[in-house]
mmCIF file of C-alpha atoms in Angstrom:
data_model
loop_
_atom_site.group_PDB
_atom_site.id
_atom_site.type_symbol
_atom_site.label_atom_id
_atom_site.label_comp_id
_atom_site.label_asym_id
_atom_site.label_seq_id
_atom_site.Cartn_x
_atom_site.Cartn_y
_atom_site.Cartn_z
ATOM 1 C CA MET U 1147 61.508 10.557 -72.428
ATOM 2 C CA THR U 1148 64.177 7.579 -72.155
ATOM 3 C CA VAL U 1149 64.010 5.942 -68.690
ATOM 4 C CA PRO U 1150 67.870 5.406 -67.276
ATOM 5 C CA LYS U 1151 68.963 1.457 -67.554
ATOM 6 C CA ASN U 1152 69.733 1.666 -63.999
ATOM 7 C CA GLU U 1153 66.190 3.020 -63.107
ATOM 8 C CA ASN U 1154 64.789 0.480 -65.591
ATOM 9 C CA GLY U 1155 66.591 -2.647 -63.998
ATOM 10 C CA LYS U 1156 65.188 -1.437 -60.424
ATOM 11 C CA THR U 1157 61.793 -0.967 -61.851
ATOM 12 C CA LEU U 1158 61.784 -4.639 -63.321
ATOM 13 C CA TYR U 1159 63.455 -6.271 -60.224
ATOM 14 C CA ILE U 1160 60.350 -4.575 -58.077
ATOM 15 C CA ALA U 1161 58.101 -6.141 -60.933
ATOM 16 C CA THR U 1162 59.698 -9.124 -60.540
ATOM 17 C CA ILE U 1163 59.241 -10.273 -56.506
ATOM 18 C CA LEU U 1164 55.583 -8.280 -57.063
ATOM 19 C CA PHE U 1165 54.873 -10.951 -59.755
ATOM 20 C CA ILE U 1166 56.487 -13.602 -57.981
ATOM 21 C CA VAL U 1167 54.121 -12.520 -54.513
ATOM 22 C CA LEU U 1168 50.893 -12.248 -56.535
ATOM 23 C CA ILE U 1169 51.501 -15.767 -58.147
ATOM 24 C CA ALA U 1170 52.025 -17.035 -54.862
ATOM 25 C CA VAL U 1171 48.800 -15.437 -53.337
ATOM 26 C CA GLY U 1172 46.651 -16.147 -56.191
ATOM 27 C CA TRP U 1173 47.358 -20.184 -55.838
ATOM 28 C CA LYS U 1174 46.450 -19.949 -52.281
ATOM 29 C CA LEU U 1175 43.352 -18.227 -53.326
ATOM 30 C CA VAL U 1176 42.234 -20.352 -56.188
ATOM 31 C CA THR U 1177 43.064 -23.618 -54.025
ATOM 32 C CA VAL U 1178 40.577 -22.816 -51.204
ATOM 33 C CA THR U 1179 37.759 -21.483 -53.418
ATOM 34 C CA GLY U 1180 35.604 -23.802 -55.774
ATOM 35 C CA LEU U 1181 37.496 -23.492 -58.783
ATOM 36 C CA ALA U 1182 39.736 -26.837 -58.381
ATOM 37 C CA SER U 1183 36.014 -28.549 -58.545
ATOM 38 C CA ARG U 1184 35.109 -26.748 -61.671
ATOM 39 C CA VAL U 1185 37.886 -27.632 -63.590
ATOM 40 C CA GLN U 1186 37.790 -31.543 -63.129
ATOM 41 C CA GLY U 1187 41.034 -31.922 -61.262
ATOM 42 C CA HIS U 1188 43.422 -30.103 -63.537
ATOM 43 C CA LEU U 1189 43.784 -26.848 -61.346
ATOM 44 C CA LEU U 1190 47.995 -27.192 -61.585
ATOM 45 C CA SER U 1191 47.943 -26.837 -65.529
ATOM 46 C CA ALA U 1192 45.239 -24.521 -65.678
ATOM 47 C CA TYR U 1193 47.372 -22.050 -63.111
ATOM 48 C CA ILE U 1194 50.583 -22.639 -64.540
ATOM 49 C CA SER U 1195 49.246 -21.570 -68.326
ATOM 50 C CA PHE U 1196 47.541 -18.312 -66.781
ATOM 51 C CA ALA U 1197 50.553 -17.805 -64.851
ATOM 52 C CA LEU U 1198 53.013 -17.771 -68.619
ATOM 53 C CA LEU U 1199 49.960 -16.132 -70.037
ATOM 54 C CA VAL U 1200 50.120 -12.951 -67.882
ATOM 55 C CA ILE U 1201 53.772 -12.682 -68.001
ATOM 56 C CA PRO U 1202 54.095 -10.302 -71.226
ATOM 57 C CA ILE U 1203 50.690 -8.809 -69.563
ATOM 58 C CA TRP U 1204 52.734 -7.912 -66.495
ATOM 59 C CA PHE U 1205 56.130 -7.322 -67.479
ATOM 60 C CA PHE U 1206 55.224 -4.747 -70.602
ATOM 61 C CA GLY U 1207 53.275 -2.817 -68.167
ATOM 62 C CA PHE U 1208 56.829 -2.234 -66.402
ATOM 63 C CA GLY U 1209 59.066 -1.389 -69.362
ATOM 64 C CA ILE U 1210 60.637 -4.460 -70.515
ATOM 65 C CA ALA U 1211 59.748 -3.608 -74.305
ATOM 66 C CA ASP U 1212 62.981 -1.961 -75.304
ATOM 67 C CA ARG U 1213 64.978 -4.946 -73.439
ATOM 68 C CA VAL U 1214 62.863 -7.623 -75.340
ATOM 69 C CA ARG U 1215 63.546 -5.688 -78.465
ATOM 70 C CA ALA U 1216 67.600 -5.848 -78.081
ATOM 71 C CA ILE U 1217 67.406 -9.282 -77.917
ATOM 72 C CA LEU U 1218 65.171 -10.353 -80.635
ATOM 73 C CA SER U 1219 67.128 -7.882 -83.423
ATOM 74 C CA SER U 1220 66.307 -10.082 -86.142
ATOM 75 C CA PRO U 1221 62.784 -9.766 -87.922
ATOM 76 C CA PHE U 1222 62.791 -13.236 -88.424
ATOM 77 C CA VAL U 1223 63.557 -13.720 -84.967
ATOM 78 C CA ARG U 1224 60.330 -11.299 -84.198
ATOM 79 C CA VAL U 1225 58.061 -12.680 -85.983
ATOM 80 C CA SER U 1226 58.915 -16.899 -84.923
ATOM 81 C CA ALA U 1227 59.123 -15.691 -81.234
ATOM 82 C CA ALA U 1228 55.302 -14.849 -81.201
ATOM 83 C CA ALA U 1229 54.499 -18.460 -81.620
ATOM 84 C CA LEU U 1230 55.422 -18.835 -77.994
ATOM 85 C CA PHE U 1231 51.991 -17.319 -76.720
ATOM 86 C CA ALA U 1232 50.036 -20.272 -77.757
ATOM 87 C CA VAL U 1233 52.558 -22.764 -75.538
ATOM 88 C CA PRO U 1234 50.275 -21.760 -72.528
ATOM 89 C CA TYR U 1235 47.218 -23.586 -74.590
ATOM 90 C CA ALA U 1236 49.255 -26.737 -74.727
ATOM 91 C CA VAL U 1237 50.508 -26.399 -70.908
ATOM 92 C CA PHE U 1238 47.124 -26.690 -70.087
ATOM 93 C CA ALA U 1239 45.482 -28.651 -72.606
ATOM 94 C CA LEU U 1240 48.093 -31.851 -72.952
ATOM 95 C CA PRO U 1241 47.839 -32.502 -68.825
ATOM 96 C CA ALA U 1242 43.667 -32.448 -69.107
ATOM 97 C CA GLN U 1243 43.560 -34.152 -72.375
ATOM 98 C CA GLU U 1244 42.011 -31.456 -73.809
ATOM 99 C CA PHE U 1245 43.913 -30.904 -76.497
ATOM 100 C CA ARG U 1246 42.802 -30.123 -79.968
ATOM 101 C CA TRP U 1247 44.983 -29.722 -82.857
ATOM 102 C CA LYS U 1248 42.552 -27.085 -84.492
ATOM 103 C CA ILE U 1249 42.808 -24.839 -81.645
ATOM 104 C CA GLN U 1250 46.695 -25.015 -81.384
ATOM 105 C CA VAL U 1251 47.365 -24.754 -84.767
ATOM 106 C CA GLY U 1252 44.827 -21.636 -84.562
ATOM 107 C CA PHE U 1253 46.588 -20.172 -82.152
ATOM 108 C CA LEU U 1254 49.932 -20.516 -83.906
ATOM 109 C CA LEU U 1255 48.846 -19.055 -86.962
ATOM 110 C CA ILE U 1256 47.053 -15.797 -85.365
ATOM 111 C CA CYS U 1257 50.217 -15.268 -83.485
ATOM 112 C CA VAL U 1258 53.039 -15.659 -86.264
ATOM 113 C CA ALA U 1259 50.908 -14.014 -89.055
ATOM 114 C CA GLY U 1260 49.810 -11.388 -87.113
ATOM 115 C CA ALA U 1261 53.312 -10.706 -86.242
ATOM 116 C CA ALA U 1262 54.545 -10.809 -89.312
ATOM 117 C CA LEU U 1263 51.659 -8.365 -90.724
ATOM 118 C CA LEU U 1264 53.058 -5.935 -87.670
ATOM 119 C CA GLU U 1265 56.714 -6.209 -89.116
ATOM 120 C CA TRP U 1266 55.621 -5.387 -92.188
ATOM 121 C CA ALA U 1267 53.719 -2.564 -91.470
ATOM 122 C CA ARG U 1268 56.397 -0.923 -89.531
ATOM 123 C CA ARG U 1269 58.785 -0.961 -92.543
ATOM 124 C CA GLN U 1270 56.318 0.336 -94.230
ATOM 125 C CA TYR U 1271 54.494 2.929 -92.578
ATOM 126 C CA GLY U 1272 57.197 3.791 -89.837
ATOM 127 C CA THR U 1273 55.428 4.145 -85.843
ATOM 128 C CA THR U 1274 53.578 6.828 -86.503
ATOM 129 C CA ARG U 1275 51.067 5.869 -89.053
ATOM 130 C CA GLY U 1276 48.924 2.993 -89.194
ATOM 131 C CA GLY U 1277 48.178 0.939 -92.536
ATOM 132 C CA TRP U 1278 46.220 -1.847 -94.231
ATOM 133 C CA GLN U 1279 48.230 -4.158 -92.187
ATOM 134 C CA ASP U 1280 46.822 -3.064 -88.965
ATOM 135 C CA PHE U 1281 43.275 -3.422 -90.330
ATOM 136 C CA ILE U 1282 43.745 -6.980 -90.698
ATOM 137 C CA VAL U 1283 45.443 -7.402 -87.504
ATOM 138 C CA LEU U 1284 42.804 -5.737 -85.556
ATOM 139 C CA ALA U 1285 40.430 -6.858 -86.869
ATOM 140 C CA ALA U 1286 41.353 -10.683 -86.577
ATOM 141 C CA LEU U 1287 41.526 -10.374 -82.876
ATOM 142 C CA GLY U 1288 38.645 -8.170 -82.446
ATOM 143 C CA LEU U 1289 36.731 -10.665 -84.467
ATOM 144 C CA SER U 1290 38.333 -13.785 -82.345
ATOM 145 C CA VAL U 1291 37.233 -12.253 -79.102
ATOM 146 C CA ASP U 1292 33.702 -11.426 -80.525
ATOM 147 C CA LEU U 1293 32.857 -14.140 -81.941
ATOM 148 C CA ARG U 1294 34.192 -16.641 -79.134
ATOM 149 C CA VAL U 1295 36.708 -18.273 -81.768
ATOM 150 C CA PHE U 1296 38.889 -19.304 -79.000
ATOM 151 C CA GLU U 1297 36.545 -19.872 -75.869
ATOM 152 C CA SER U 1298 36.371 -23.815 -75.878
ATOM 153 C CA ALA U 1299 40.622 -23.432 -75.572
ATOM 154 C CA TRP U 1300 39.795 -24.064 -71.846
ATOM 155 C CA PRO U 1301 36.816 -25.369 -71.708
ATOM 156 C CA TYR U 1302 35.410 -25.041 -67.887
ATOM 157 C CA PRO U 1303 33.565 -22.204 -66.232
ATOM 158 C CA GLY U 1304 35.609 -19.341 -64.576
ATOM 159 C CA ILE U 1305 38.501 -20.007 -67.013
ATOM 160 C CA SER U 1306 37.116 -20.059 -70.362
ATOM 161 C CA GLY U 1307 38.394 -15.783 -70.369
ATOM 162 C CA MET U 1308 42.068 -17.243 -70.689
ATOM 163 C CA SER U 1309 42.057 -17.430 -74.187
ATOM 164 C CA LYS U 1310 41.501 -13.517 -74.451
ATOM 165 C CA LEU U 1311 44.367 -13.837 -72.704
ATOM 166 C CA VAL U 1312 46.379 -15.171 -75.708
ATOM 167 C CA LEU U 1313 45.205 -11.741 -78.080
ATOM 168 C CA VAL U 1314 46.398 -9.649 -75.642
ATOM 169 C CA ASP U 1315 49.642 -11.118 -75.171
ATOM 170 C CA LEU U 1316 50.142 -10.840 -79.069
ATOM 171 C CA ALA U 1317 48.810 -6.994 -79.026
ATOM 172 C CA LEU U 1318 50.963 -6.295 -76.485
ATOM 173 C CA TYR U 1319 54.099 -8.043 -78.191
ATOM 174 C CA GLY U 1320 52.844 -6.986 -81.641
ATOM 175 C CA TYR U 1321 52.349 -3.248 -81.244
ATOM 176 C CA LEU U 1322 55.340 -2.679 -78.250
ATOM 177 C CA VAL U 1323 58.046 -4.928 -79.951
ATOM 178 C CA ILE U 1324 57.296 -5.661 -83.385
ATOM 179 C CA ARG U 1325 55.395 -2.154 -84.353
ATOM 180 C CA GLN U 1326 56.635 0.141 -81.918
ATOM 181 C CA LEU U 1327 53.300 2.472 -82.139
ATOM 182 C CA GLU U 1328 53.490 5.579 -80.521
ATOM 183 C CA GLY U 1329 51.092 6.553 -77.968
ATOM 184 C CA ILE U 1330 49.859 3.390 -76.922
ATOM 185 C CA GLY U 1331 49.951 4.202 -73.064
ATOM 186 C CA TYR U 1332 50.188 0.607 -71.428
ATOM 187 C CA ASP U 1333 52.003 1.047 -68.198
ATOM 188 C CA LEU U 1334 51.442 -0.711 -64.984
ATOM 189 C CA ARG U 1335 53.296 1.582 -62.993
ATOM 190 C CA PRO U 1336 50.257 3.599 -61.262
ATOM 191 C CA ARG U 1337 50.131 7.559 -61.180
ATOM 192 C CA LEU U 1338 47.931 9.172 -58.774
ATOM 193 C CA GLY U 1339 46.693 11.096 -61.967
ATOM 194 C CA ASP U 1340 45.007 7.821 -63.539
ATOM 195 C CA LEU U 1341 42.898 7.436 -60.287
ATOM 196 C CA GLY U 1342 41.675 11.311 -60.508
ATOM 197 C CA VAL U 1343 40.870 11.067 -64.322
ATOM 198 C CA ALA U 1344 39.361 7.717 -63.822
ATOM 199 C CA LEU U 1345 37.053 8.946 -60.634
ATOM 200 C CA ARG U 1346 35.800 11.909 -63.129
ATOM 201 C CA GLU U 1347 35.075 10.050 -65.702
ATOM 202 C CA PHE U 1348 33.423 7.097 -64.047
ATOM 203 C CA LEU U 1349 31.209 9.799 -62.063
ATOM 204 C CA PHE U 1350 30.345 12.094 -65.205
ATOM 205 C CA LEU U 1351 29.011 8.558 -66.701
ATOM 206 C CA VAL U 1352 27.449 6.824 -63.728
ATOM 207 C CA PRO U 1353 24.263 8.797 -63.481
ATOM 208 C CA ILE U 1354 23.509 9.193 -67.287
ATOM 209 C CA ALA U 1355 23.933 5.281 -67.648
ATOM 210 C CA ILE U 1356 21.619 4.536 -64.551
ATOM 211 C CA VAL U 1357 19.263 6.559 -65.677
ATOM 212 C CA LEU U 1358 18.964 5.392 -68.863
ATOM 213 C CA GLY U 1359 19.410 2.194 -68.237
ATOM 214 C CA LEU U 1360 16.924 1.640 -65.621
ATOM 215 C CA SER U 1361 14.269 3.494 -67.779
ATOM 216 C CA LEU U 1362 15.215 0.945 -71.091
ATOM 217 C CA HIS U 1363 14.671 -1.957 -68.110
ATOM 218 C CA PHE U 1364 18.432 -2.820 -69.168
ATOM 219 C CA LEU U 1365 19.706 -2.234 -65.270
ATOM 220 C CA HIS U 1366 17.795 -3.519 -62.438
ATOM 221 C CA TRP U 1367 18.826 -2.182 -58.946
ATOM 222 C CA HIS U 1368 19.904 -4.637 -56.229
ATOM 223 C CA GLY U 1369 20.333 -3.020 -52.960
ATOM 224 C CA ARG U 1370 22.946 -5.419 -51.238
ATOM 225 C CA MET U 1371 26.177 -4.719 -49.475
ATOM 226 C CA PRO U 1372 28.086 -7.719 -50.207
ATOM 227 C CA PRO U 1373 31.003 -9.222 -48.216
ATOM 228 C CA PRO U 1374 34.041 -6.784 -49.144
ATOM 229 C CA TRP U 1375 36.025 -9.599 -50.408
ATOM 230 C CA VAL U 1376 33.372 -9.712 -52.920
ATOM 231 C CA PRO U 1377 34.003 -6.560 -54.960
ATOM 232 C CA ALA U 1378 37.759 -6.569 -54.371
ATOM 233 C CA GLY U 1379 37.680 -9.845 -56.448
ATOM 234 C CA ALA U 1380 35.376 -8.757 -58.562
ATOM 235 C CA TRP U 1381 37.686 -5.935 -59.173
ATOM 236 C CA ALA U 1382 40.606 -7.947 -59.626
ATOM 237 C CA PHE U 1383 39.096 -10.183 -62.530
ATOM 238 C CA THR U 1384 37.419 -7.378 -64.248
ATOM 239 C CA PHE U 1385 40.570 -5.938 -64.649
ATOM 240 C CA LEU U 1386 42.508 -8.376 -65.677
ATOM 241 C CA PHE U 1387 40.275 -10.481 -68.075
ATOM 242 C CA ILE U 1388 37.765 -7.125 -68.938
ATOM 243 C CA ALA U 1389 39.145 -3.680 -68.833
ATOM 244 C CA ILE U 1390 42.687 -4.374 -69.969
ATOM 245 C CA PRO U 1391 41.895 -6.493 -73.106
ATOM 246 C CA GLU U 1392 39.165 -4.289 -73.872
ATOM 247 C CA GLU U 1393 41.452 -0.805 -73.360
ATOM 248 C CA LEU U 1394 44.223 -2.187 -75.004
ATOM 249 C CA PHE U 1395 42.288 -2.743 -78.410
ATOM 250 C CA PHE U 1396 39.937 0.144 -78.436
ATOM 251 C CA ARG U 1397 41.374 2.732 -76.734
ATOM 252 C CA GLY U 1398 45.349 2.000 -77.074
ATOM 253 C CA LEU U 1399 45.052 0.679 -80.807
ATOM 254 C CA VAL U 1400 42.229 1.363 -82.351
ATOM 255 C CA GLN U 1401 41.307 4.468 -81.286
ATOM 256 C CA ASN U 1402 45.299 5.737 -81.053
ATOM 257 C CA LEU U 1403 45.608 4.333 -84.979
ATOM 258 C CA LEU U 1404 42.172 6.509 -86.226
ATOM 259 C CA GLU U 1405 43.086 9.859 -84.380
ATOM 260 C CA ARG U 1406 46.254 9.840 -87.038
ATOM 261 C CA SER U 1407 44.131 10.247 -89.508
ATOM 262 C CA TRP U 1408 40.906 11.237 -88.731
ATOM 263 C CA GLY U 1409 41.581 13.535 -85.600
ATOM 264 C CA THR U 1410 40.618 13.610 -82.034
ATOM 265 C CA ARG U 1411 36.714 14.019 -82.074
ATOM 266 C CA ALA U 1412 36.078 11.502 -84.997
ATOM 267 C CA SER U 1413 38.262 9.061 -83.418
ATOM 268 C CA LEU U 1414 36.512 8.940 -80.118
ATOM 269 C CA VAL U 1415 32.787 8.523 -81.903
ATOM 270 C CA ILE U 1416 34.402 5.964 -84.386
ATOM 271 C CA THR U 1417 35.898 3.705 -81.405
ATOM 272 C CA SER U 1418 33.381 4.268 -78.996
ATOM 273 C CA ILE U 1419 30.739 3.042 -81.762
ATOM 274 C CA LEU U 1420 32.938 0.211 -82.329
ATOM 275 C CA PHE U 1421 33.171 -0.444 -78.748
ATOM 276 C CA GLY U 1422 29.427 -0.781 -78.409
ATOM 277 C CA LEU U 1423 28.852 -2.855 -81.301
ATOM 278 C CA SER U 1424 31.122 -5.547 -79.794
ATOM 279 C CA HIS U 1425 28.671 -5.796 -77.405
ATOM 280 C CA PHE U 1426 25.649 -6.839 -79.896
ATOM 281 C CA ASN U 1427 25.566 -10.405 -78.813
ATOM 282 C CA LYS U 1428 26.478 -10.020 -75.211
ATOM 283 C CA ARG U 1429 23.882 -10.766 -72.310
ATOM 284 C CA LEU U 1430 21.415 -12.399 -74.224
ATOM 285 C CA GLY U 1431 20.978 -15.611 -72.259
ATOM 286 C CA THR U 1432 22.746 -19.270 -72.530
ATOM 287 C CA GLY U 1433 21.841 -20.479 -76.170
ATOM 288 C CA VAL U 1434 19.808 -16.969 -77.246
ATOM 289 C CA THR U 1435 20.931 -15.214 -80.588
ATOM 290 C CA GLY U 1436 19.896 -11.400 -80.964
ATOM 291 C CA PHE U 1437 21.288 -8.331 -81.227
ATOM 292 C CA ASN U 1438 21.475 -6.790 -78.237
ATOM 293 C CA TRP U 1439 20.675 -2.956 -78.940
ATOM 294 C CA ARG U 1440 20.314 -1.887 -75.319
ATOM 295 C CA TYR U 1441 23.630 -2.799 -74.216
ATOM 296 C CA VAL U 1442 25.056 -1.367 -77.671
ATOM 297 C CA LEU U 1443 23.591 1.933 -76.940
ATOM 298 C CA LEU U 1444 24.872 1.943 -73.244
ATOM 299 C CA ALA U 1445 28.295 0.465 -74.143
ATOM 300 C CA THR U 1446 28.711 3.218 -76.814
ATOM 301 C CA ILE U 1447 28.288 6.435 -74.213
ATOM 302 C CA ALA U 1448 30.406 4.093 -71.745
ATOM 303 C CA GLY U 1449 32.688 4.219 -74.684
ATOM 304 C CA VAL U 1450 32.743 7.847 -74.890
ATOM 305 C CA PHE U 1451 34.101 8.436 -71.855
ATOM 306 C CA TYR U 1452 36.553 5.754 -71.335
ATOM 307 C CA GLY U 1453 37.936 7.126 -74.706
ATOM 308 C CA ARG U 1454 37.728 10.542 -72.331
ATOM 309 C CA ALA U 1455 40.068 9.495 -69.760
ATOM 310 C CA TRP U 1456 42.391 7.609 -72.042
ATOM 311 C CA LEU U 1457 43.224 10.697 -73.980
ATOM 312 C CA ALA U 1458 43.258 12.674 -70.745
ATOM 313 C CA LYS U 1459 46.932 10.940 -70.189
ATOM 314 C CA ARG U 1460 47.351 9.063 -73.279
ATOM 315 C CA ARG U 1461 47.596 6.106 -69.843
ATOM 316 C CA ILE U 1462 45.599 3.224 -70.651
ATOM 317 C CA MET U 1463 45.369 2.438 -66.760
ATOM 318 C CA ALA U 1464 43.076 5.427 -66.441
ATOM 319 C CA SER U 1465 40.376 4.237 -68.889
ATOM 320 C CA ALA U 1466 40.488 1.052 -67.559
ATOM 321 C CA ILE U 1467 40.229 1.502 -63.690
ATOM 322 C CA THR U 1468 36.909 3.765 -65.030
ATOM 323 C CA HIS U 1469 35.988 0.685 -67.109
ATOM 324 C CA THR U 1470 36.570 -1.332 -64.242
ATOM 325 C CA SER U 1471 34.825 0.177 -61.900
ATOM 326 C CA VAL U 1472 31.659 0.985 -64.078
ATOM 327 C CA ASP U 1473 31.274 -2.841 -64.382
ATOM 328 C CA VAL U 1474 31.882 -3.912 -60.883
ATOM 329 C CA THR U 1475 29.057 -1.463 -59.867
ATOM 330 C CA TRP U 1476 26.851 -2.620 -62.379
ATOM 331 C CA GLY U 1477 27.553 -6.468 -61.743
ATOM 332 C CA ILE U 1478 27.314 -6.319 -58.247
ATOM 333 C CA TRP U 1479 24.204 -3.552 -57.658
ATOM 334 C CA LEU U 1480 22.820 -2.801 -60.958
ATOM 335 C CA ARG U 1481 22.804 -6.530 -63.014
#
């Protein structure tokens, strides 16, 4: 259903006000924490680059894709505009004297080449079918994250995950504006139904994960009650840096595309396995390499319930809430 222009304009106006308030509050919070010392005095450039990275994530969630597409009517302009997603790295790295051409060129290549492939895919397959170009783009995005190709772009503790946001921006722009893939379900406007679905899948998953995780000695109970701002901060961080990127990629894109060829059940299973395998090198300890099969198994099971949450309403918000709640519960009480 098409949203009336005046209603969409009002939504974007409210979204803009909220964004400004959140950025201002966020700045106040980071200035009173220990983050400034961890970024070696480069807090301002780090925060400006963060704000620039969050702009697409925020506004695409409030329906701005159609307006962007109308402005960027030329295919050449649409593809070229993807280079802008590499700018936040330079905004941070140049003042911090951490700039490396290899990383900058890498960001430019993946952004522009990815956009070009998605423009090609839309022309060849339309907006309802997947093509080989999608496979290349998604493989490049997924491997870049799993192999931590760009993790050193923001090389300070606490902000290394910002490189992932560049790829999230590219995925959102590429698939909402250029590829125009249907059924992604990326919408940050909350609905009560999202919370209901998310809570249901969370309650289904938690008993299974706890019993299996404890029996495998992957989970360890910590019966502490942290101050309320700890889970609140952990929830916000996890939602932005982990849940939204992973749910967009695995549910909104991979499962969405696979379902068109393989059906709902098969796509759910395949995507869950891929989601589990993406955790093969996580939680092994500093400098340790190997295959963390316990994490892969538990993440695969979790992926089934995240996929179910997305399928229920075809909305990433639902699966992202489930994902965030599971990760925060694990991080505080069961790690």
